[in-house]
XYZ file of C-alpha atoms in Angstrom:
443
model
C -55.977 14.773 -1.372
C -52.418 14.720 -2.393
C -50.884 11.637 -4.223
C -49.195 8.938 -2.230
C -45.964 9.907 -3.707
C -42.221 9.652 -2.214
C -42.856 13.436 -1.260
C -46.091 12.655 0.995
C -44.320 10.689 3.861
C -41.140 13.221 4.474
C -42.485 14.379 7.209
C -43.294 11.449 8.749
C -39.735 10.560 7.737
C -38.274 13.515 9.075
C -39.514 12.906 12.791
C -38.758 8.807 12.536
C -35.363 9.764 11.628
C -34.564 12.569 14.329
C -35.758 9.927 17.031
C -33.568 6.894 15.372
C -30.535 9.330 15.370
C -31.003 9.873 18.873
C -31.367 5.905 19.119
C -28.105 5.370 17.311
C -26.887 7.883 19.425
C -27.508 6.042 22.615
C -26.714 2.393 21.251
C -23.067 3.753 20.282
C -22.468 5.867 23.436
C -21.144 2.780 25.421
C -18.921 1.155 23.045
C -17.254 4.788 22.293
C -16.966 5.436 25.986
C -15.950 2.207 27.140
C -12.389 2.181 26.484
C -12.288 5.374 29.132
C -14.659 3.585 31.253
C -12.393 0.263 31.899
C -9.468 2.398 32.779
C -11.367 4.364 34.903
C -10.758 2.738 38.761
C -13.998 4.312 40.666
C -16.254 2.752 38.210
C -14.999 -0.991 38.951
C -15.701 -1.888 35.169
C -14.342 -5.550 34.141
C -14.420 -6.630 30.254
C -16.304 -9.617 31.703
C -19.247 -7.140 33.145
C -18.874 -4.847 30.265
C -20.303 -7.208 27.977
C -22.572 -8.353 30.777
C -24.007 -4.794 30.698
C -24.221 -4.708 27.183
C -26.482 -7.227 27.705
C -28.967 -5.576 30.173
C -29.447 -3.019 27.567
C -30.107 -5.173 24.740
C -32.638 -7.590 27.226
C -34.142 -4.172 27.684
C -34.883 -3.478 24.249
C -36.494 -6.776 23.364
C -38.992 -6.415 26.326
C -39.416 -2.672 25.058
C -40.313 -3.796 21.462
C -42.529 -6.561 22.935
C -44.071 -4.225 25.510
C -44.291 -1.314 22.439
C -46.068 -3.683 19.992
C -48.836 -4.476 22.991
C -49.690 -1.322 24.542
C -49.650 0.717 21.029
C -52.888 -1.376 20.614
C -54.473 0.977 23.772
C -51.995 3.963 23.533
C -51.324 4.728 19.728
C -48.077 4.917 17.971
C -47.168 8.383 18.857
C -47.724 8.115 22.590
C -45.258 5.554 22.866
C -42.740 7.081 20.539
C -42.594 9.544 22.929
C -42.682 7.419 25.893
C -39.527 5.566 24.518
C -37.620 8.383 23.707
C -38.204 9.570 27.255
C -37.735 6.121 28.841
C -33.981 6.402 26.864
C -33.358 9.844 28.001
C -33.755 9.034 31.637
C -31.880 6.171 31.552
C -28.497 7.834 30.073
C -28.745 10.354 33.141
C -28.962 7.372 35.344
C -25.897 6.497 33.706
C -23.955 9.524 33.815
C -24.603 9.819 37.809
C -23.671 5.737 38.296
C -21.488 4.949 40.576
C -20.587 1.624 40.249
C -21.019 -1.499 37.218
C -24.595 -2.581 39.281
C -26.238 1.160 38.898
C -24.872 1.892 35.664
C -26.161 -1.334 34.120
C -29.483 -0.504 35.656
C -29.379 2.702 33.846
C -28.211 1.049 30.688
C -31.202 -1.308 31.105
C -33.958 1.309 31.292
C -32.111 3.101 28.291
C -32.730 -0.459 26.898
C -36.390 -0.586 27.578
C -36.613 2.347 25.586
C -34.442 2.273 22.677
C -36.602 -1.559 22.259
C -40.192 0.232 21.622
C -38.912 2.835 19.117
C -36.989 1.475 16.361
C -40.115 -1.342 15.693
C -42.613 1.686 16.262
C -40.273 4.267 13.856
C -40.408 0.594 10.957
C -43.843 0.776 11.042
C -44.631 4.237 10.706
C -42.267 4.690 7.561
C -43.601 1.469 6.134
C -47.307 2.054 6.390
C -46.764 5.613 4.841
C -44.567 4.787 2.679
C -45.393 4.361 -1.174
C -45.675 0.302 -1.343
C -42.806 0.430 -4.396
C -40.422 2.533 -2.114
C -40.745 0.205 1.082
C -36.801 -0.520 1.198
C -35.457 2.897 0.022
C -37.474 4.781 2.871
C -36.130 1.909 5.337
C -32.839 2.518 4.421
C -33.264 6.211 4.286
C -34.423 5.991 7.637
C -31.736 4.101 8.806
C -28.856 6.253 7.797
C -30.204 8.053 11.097
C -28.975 5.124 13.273
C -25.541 5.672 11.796
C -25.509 9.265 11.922
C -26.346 9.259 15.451
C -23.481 6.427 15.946
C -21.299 9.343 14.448
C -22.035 11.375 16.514
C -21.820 9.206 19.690
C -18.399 8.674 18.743
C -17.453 12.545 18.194
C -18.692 12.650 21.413
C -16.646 10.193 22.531
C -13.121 11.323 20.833
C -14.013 14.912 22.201
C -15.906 14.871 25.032
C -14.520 11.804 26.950
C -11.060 12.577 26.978
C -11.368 16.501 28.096
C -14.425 15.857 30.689
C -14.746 12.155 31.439
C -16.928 9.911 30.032
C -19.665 10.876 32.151
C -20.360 13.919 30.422
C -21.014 11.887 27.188
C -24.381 9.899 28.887
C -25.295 13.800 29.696
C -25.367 13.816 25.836
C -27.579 11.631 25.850
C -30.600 13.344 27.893
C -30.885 15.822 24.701
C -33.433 13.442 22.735
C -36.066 14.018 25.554
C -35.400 17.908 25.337
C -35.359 18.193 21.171
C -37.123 14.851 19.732
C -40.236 14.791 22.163
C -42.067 18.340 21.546
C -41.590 18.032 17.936
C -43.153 14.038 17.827
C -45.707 15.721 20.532
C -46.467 18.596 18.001
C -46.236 16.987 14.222
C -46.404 13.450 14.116
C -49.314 11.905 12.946
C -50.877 9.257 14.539
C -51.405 5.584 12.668
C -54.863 5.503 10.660
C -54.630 2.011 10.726
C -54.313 1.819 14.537
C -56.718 4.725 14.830
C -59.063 2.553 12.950
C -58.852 -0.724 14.813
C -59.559 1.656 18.084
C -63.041 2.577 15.863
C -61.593 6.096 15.064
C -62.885 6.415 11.748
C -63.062 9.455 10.964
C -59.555 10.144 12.339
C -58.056 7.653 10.287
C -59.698 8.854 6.918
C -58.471 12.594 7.770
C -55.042 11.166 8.491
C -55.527 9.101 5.543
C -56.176 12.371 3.057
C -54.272 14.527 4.832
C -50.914 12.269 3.729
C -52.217 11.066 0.618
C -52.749 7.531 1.744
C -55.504 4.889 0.796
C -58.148 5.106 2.862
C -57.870 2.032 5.825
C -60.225 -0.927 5.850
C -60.794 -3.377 8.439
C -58.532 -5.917 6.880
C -55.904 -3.188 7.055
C -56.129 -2.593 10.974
C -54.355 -4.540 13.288
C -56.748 -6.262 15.671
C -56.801 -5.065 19.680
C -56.408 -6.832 22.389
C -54.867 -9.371 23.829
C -57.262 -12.155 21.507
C -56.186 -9.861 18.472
C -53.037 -10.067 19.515
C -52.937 -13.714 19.828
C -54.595 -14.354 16.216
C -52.253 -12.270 14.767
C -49.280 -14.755 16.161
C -51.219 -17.621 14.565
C -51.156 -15.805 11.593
C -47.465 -15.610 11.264
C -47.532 -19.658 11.038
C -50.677 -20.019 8.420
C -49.793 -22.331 5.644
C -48.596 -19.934 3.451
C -45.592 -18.388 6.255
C -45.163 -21.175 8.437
C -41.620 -22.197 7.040
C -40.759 -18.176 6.297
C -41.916 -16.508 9.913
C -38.582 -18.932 12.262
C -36.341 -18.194 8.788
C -36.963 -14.482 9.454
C -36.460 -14.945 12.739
C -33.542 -16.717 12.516
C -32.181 -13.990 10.263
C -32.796 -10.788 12.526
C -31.116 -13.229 15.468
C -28.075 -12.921 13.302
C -28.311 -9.306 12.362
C -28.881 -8.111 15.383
C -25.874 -10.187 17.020
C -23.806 -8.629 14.514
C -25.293 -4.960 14.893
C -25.032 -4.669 18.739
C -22.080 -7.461 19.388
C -19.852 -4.703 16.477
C -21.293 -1.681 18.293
C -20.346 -2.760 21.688
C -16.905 -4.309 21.203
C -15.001 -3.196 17.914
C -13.038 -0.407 19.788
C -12.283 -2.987 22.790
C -11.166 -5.550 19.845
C -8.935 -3.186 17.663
C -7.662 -1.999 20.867
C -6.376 -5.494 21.367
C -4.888 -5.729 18.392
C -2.631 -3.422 19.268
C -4.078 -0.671 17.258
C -4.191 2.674 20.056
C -7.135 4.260 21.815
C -7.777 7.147 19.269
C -7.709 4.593 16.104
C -9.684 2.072 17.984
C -12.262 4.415 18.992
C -12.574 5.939 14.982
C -12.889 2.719 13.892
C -16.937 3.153 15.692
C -17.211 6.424 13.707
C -15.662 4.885 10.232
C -18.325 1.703 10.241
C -21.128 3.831 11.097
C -19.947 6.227 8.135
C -19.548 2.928 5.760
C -23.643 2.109 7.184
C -24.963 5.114 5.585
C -23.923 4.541 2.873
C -24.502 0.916 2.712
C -28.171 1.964 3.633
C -28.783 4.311 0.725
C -27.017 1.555 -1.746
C -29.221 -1.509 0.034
C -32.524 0.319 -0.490
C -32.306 0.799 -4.097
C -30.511 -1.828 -4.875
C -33.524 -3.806 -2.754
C -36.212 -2.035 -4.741
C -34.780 -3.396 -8.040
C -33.564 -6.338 -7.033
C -35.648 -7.559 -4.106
C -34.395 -6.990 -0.468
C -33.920 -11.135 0.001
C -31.187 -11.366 -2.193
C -29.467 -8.071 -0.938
C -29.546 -9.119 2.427
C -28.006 -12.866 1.659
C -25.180 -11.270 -0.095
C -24.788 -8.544 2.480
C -24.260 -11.126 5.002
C -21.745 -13.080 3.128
C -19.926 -9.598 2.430
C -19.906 -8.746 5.917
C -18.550 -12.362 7.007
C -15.456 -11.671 4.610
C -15.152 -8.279 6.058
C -15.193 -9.410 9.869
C -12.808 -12.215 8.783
C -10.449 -10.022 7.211
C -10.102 -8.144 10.317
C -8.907 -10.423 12.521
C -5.653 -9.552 10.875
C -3.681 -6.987 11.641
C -3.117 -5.058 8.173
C -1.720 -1.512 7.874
C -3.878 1.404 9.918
C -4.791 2.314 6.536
C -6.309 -0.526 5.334
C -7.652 -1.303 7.840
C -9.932 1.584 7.724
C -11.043 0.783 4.900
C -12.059 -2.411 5.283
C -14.066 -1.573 8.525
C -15.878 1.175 6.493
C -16.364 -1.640 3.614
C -17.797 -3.545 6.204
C -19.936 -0.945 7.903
C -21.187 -0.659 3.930
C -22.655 -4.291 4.434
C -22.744 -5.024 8.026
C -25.935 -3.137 9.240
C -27.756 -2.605 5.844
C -28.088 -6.575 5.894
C -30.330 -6.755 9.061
C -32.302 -3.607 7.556
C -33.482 -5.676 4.506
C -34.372 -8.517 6.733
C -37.002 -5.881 7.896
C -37.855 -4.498 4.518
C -37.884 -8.357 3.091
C -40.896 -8.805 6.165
C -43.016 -6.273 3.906
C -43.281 -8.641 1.196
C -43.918 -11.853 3.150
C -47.027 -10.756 5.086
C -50.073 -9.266 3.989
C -51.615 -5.883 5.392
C -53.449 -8.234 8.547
C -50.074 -9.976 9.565
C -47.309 -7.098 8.512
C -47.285 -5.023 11.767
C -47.366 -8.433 14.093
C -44.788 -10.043 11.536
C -42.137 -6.872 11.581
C -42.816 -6.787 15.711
C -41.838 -10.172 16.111
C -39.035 -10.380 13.396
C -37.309 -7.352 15.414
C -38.635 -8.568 18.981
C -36.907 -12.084 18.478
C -34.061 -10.141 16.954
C -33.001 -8.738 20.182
C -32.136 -12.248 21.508
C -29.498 -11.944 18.948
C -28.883 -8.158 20.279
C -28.345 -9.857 24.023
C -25.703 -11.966 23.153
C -24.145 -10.135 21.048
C -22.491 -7.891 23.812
C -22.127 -10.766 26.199
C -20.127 -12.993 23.656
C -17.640 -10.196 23.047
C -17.419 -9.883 27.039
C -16.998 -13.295 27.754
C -13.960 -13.745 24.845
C -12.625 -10.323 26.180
C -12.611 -11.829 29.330
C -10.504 -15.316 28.496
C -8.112 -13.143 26.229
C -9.728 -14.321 23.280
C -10.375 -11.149 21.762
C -9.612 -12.051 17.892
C -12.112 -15.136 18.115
C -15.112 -12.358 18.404
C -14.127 -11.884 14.880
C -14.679 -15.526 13.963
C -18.001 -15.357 15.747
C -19.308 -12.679 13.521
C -18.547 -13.837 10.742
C -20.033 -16.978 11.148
C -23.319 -15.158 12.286
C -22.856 -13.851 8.936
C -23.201 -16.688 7.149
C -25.685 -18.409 9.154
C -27.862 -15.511 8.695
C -27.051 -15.207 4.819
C -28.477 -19.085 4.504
C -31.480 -18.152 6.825
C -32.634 -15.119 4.647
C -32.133 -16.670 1.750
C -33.988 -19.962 2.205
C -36.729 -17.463 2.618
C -38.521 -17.568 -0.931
C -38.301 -21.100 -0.891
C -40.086 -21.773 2.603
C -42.922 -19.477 0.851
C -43.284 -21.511 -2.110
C -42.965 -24.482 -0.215
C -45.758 -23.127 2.304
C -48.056 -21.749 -0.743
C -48.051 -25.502 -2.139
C -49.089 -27.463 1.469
C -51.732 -24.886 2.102
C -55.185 -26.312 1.611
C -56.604 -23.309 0.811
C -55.395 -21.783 -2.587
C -56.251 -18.204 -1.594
C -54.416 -18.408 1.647
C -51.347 -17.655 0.431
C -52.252 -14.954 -1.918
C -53.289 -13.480 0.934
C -50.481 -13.644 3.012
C -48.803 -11.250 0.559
C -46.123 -14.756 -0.686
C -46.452 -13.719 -4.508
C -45.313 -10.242 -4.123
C -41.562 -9.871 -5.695
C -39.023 -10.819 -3.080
């Protein structure tokens, strides 16, 4: 048996972050491509349905990850990895052979349904392998692949579009189902935990040794079916996490407004502010550049710190960053604040997730990250739809306002966080109950 060490979940690792790449990837496509898109007059694109469509995709993903965390109960983690890779793939061809706002939203929808399932399925993977005192730095190693992929959307999109139409740039994104889904078909382990709540002993232990992880007990399995299912909602609101499971919540809302409402619109936004069509379109590749970073700073400053307090003062630094641009400052700077802000912007909602780990014990973690990132996608659907409907009204600069004051909102909610548990921990009738709920780890 080899030691559960940093080294023993790489290549788990490896195959979570080649599918969130291709995630990133697909997230990023549309705002890169959607300058080229609105001018193009055989689509029939309006700012008003752009962010409308934004929308479909983002509904999609929070059915997806509600959909994901139900059926991996039956399926197993790597069956629907694969089946949401796929599900993405498919829907960017439907996309790149769209002829009009209703079939290409329809595509971006069951893109959507997709893209939902596999980042909550790649977060729980990389957690439950994961050494316990690496739990952020692996999450925010992991998602530097989001950004990469964002990257490259938006290579694709300065290249690509201009020479052979934006089409060709959804084509792009049919790849993950030819490269990601052999190699998660071939290597990826399957969950012991999940394994071992389908009465696959033996499995799990073998999984267990073979990746240097404690062997799974009972208490570490999350329960099947749709009665399991149920208890482990209950559990999210036992004494001990009643006040921290809607604070969490309320958090991821924000993050996720922020992550998909910046992805969508910030090249449609600079371009407003009269920067041009090649500048506005970097500006997607210079913020995803500023989130790797910020991810590799946010997980070990998390791990030393605690990822609460990271992701309360990420929020407030990305509120001064999407203030700051809504004014027009010199091309220059403003590059680099929007790769300042890329530093803060996305890491923040990552250490919402990692901050879950510490709130829930081993019963409650899987249901409690589900539902922090399932909830989260409400904040994902109007994200897009908010920029569209100020796009719309020519009130382009005001999505700026908006964000920040996400920001904020979701700096308060995140940090409130320790106190709700404390507060929780001391109503609970039961003194063990909050022990158990995993409240006295470190935040």
């Amino acid at each position: 048996m080899t030691g559960h060490s940093f080294r023993s979940v790489l290549p788990v690792l490896a195959l979570c972050w080649l599918a969130v790449f291709f995630d990133g990837m697909d997230v990023n496509i549309y705002g890169a491509v959607m300058p080229h898109m609105l001018d193009d007059p055989g689509l029939g694109l309006t700012p008003a349905s752009a962010g409308t469509i934004g929308s479909w995709t983002t509904f999609g993903m929070l059915i997806g990850a509600l959909l994901a965390g139900n059926l991996t109960d039956w399926l197993g983690r790597r069956p629907m990895l694969v089946a949401s890779v796929t599900l993405f793939s498919l829907g960017s061809a439907v996309c790149a052979l769209a002829m009009s706002p209703g079939s290409f939203g329809a595509g971006r929808f069951l893109a959507g349904l997709g893209l939902g399932g596999l980042m909550p399925l790649c977060l729980a993977m990389v957690l439950e392998f994961a050494p316990p005192r690496r739990a952020a730095l692996t999450t925010g190693i992991l998602m530097t692949s989001y950004h990469a992929g964002g990257m490259a959307a938006t290579g694709l999109g300065l290249t690509v579009a201009p020479a052979a139409g934006w089409r060709w740039v959804f084509w792009a994104g049919v790849a993950p189902a030819l490269i990601a889904v052999p190699l998660l078909l071939k290597l990826m382990p399957e969950s012991p935990g999940v394994l071992l709540a389908r009465g696959e002993r033996e499995r799990a232990r073998a999984v267990a040794v073979q990746y240097g992880l404690p062997e799974p007990t009972p208490v570490e399995a999350p329960a099947g079916g749709a009665k399991g299912r149920l208890a482990a909602v209950r559990a999210l609101f036992a004494p001990g996490t009643r006040w921290s499971t809607p604070l969490l919540w309320l958090a991821s809302f924000c993050g996720l407004l922020l992550v998909y409402g910046v992805s969508t619109w910030l090249p449609q936004l600079m371009r407003a502010s009269g920067y041009g069509l090649t500048s506005s379109v970097s500006f997607l590749m210079v913020i995803n550049a500023g989130g790797i970073v910020g991810m590799l700073i946010a997980g070990r400053t998390a791990d030393r710190f605690g990822a609460v307090k990271v992701s309360a003062l990420w929020f407030v630094l990305t509120a001064a960053g999407a203030l700051l641009l809504k004014e027009h400052l010199p091309l220059g700077v403003t590059y680099a604040v929007v790769a300042i802000t890329g530093v803060w912007l996305f890491s923040a909602q990552v250490m919402v997730y990692a901050a879950t780990d510490t709130v829930y014990g081993a019963g409650e973690r899987a249901a409690g990250l589900g539902w922090v990132t399932g909830v989260g996608r409400t904040g994902a659907v109007l994200g897009p739809w908010l920029g569209g409907a100020l796009a719309a009204n020519g009130n382009e600069s005001w999505g700026f306002t908006a964000f920040a004051v996400a920001g904020l909102v979701g700096a308060a909610a995140i940090a409130l966080v320790p106190l709700a548990g404390r507060l929780g921990a001391r109503r609970s009738p039961a003194p063990d109950a909050a022990a158990q709920s995993g409240i006295g780890n470190p935040v």
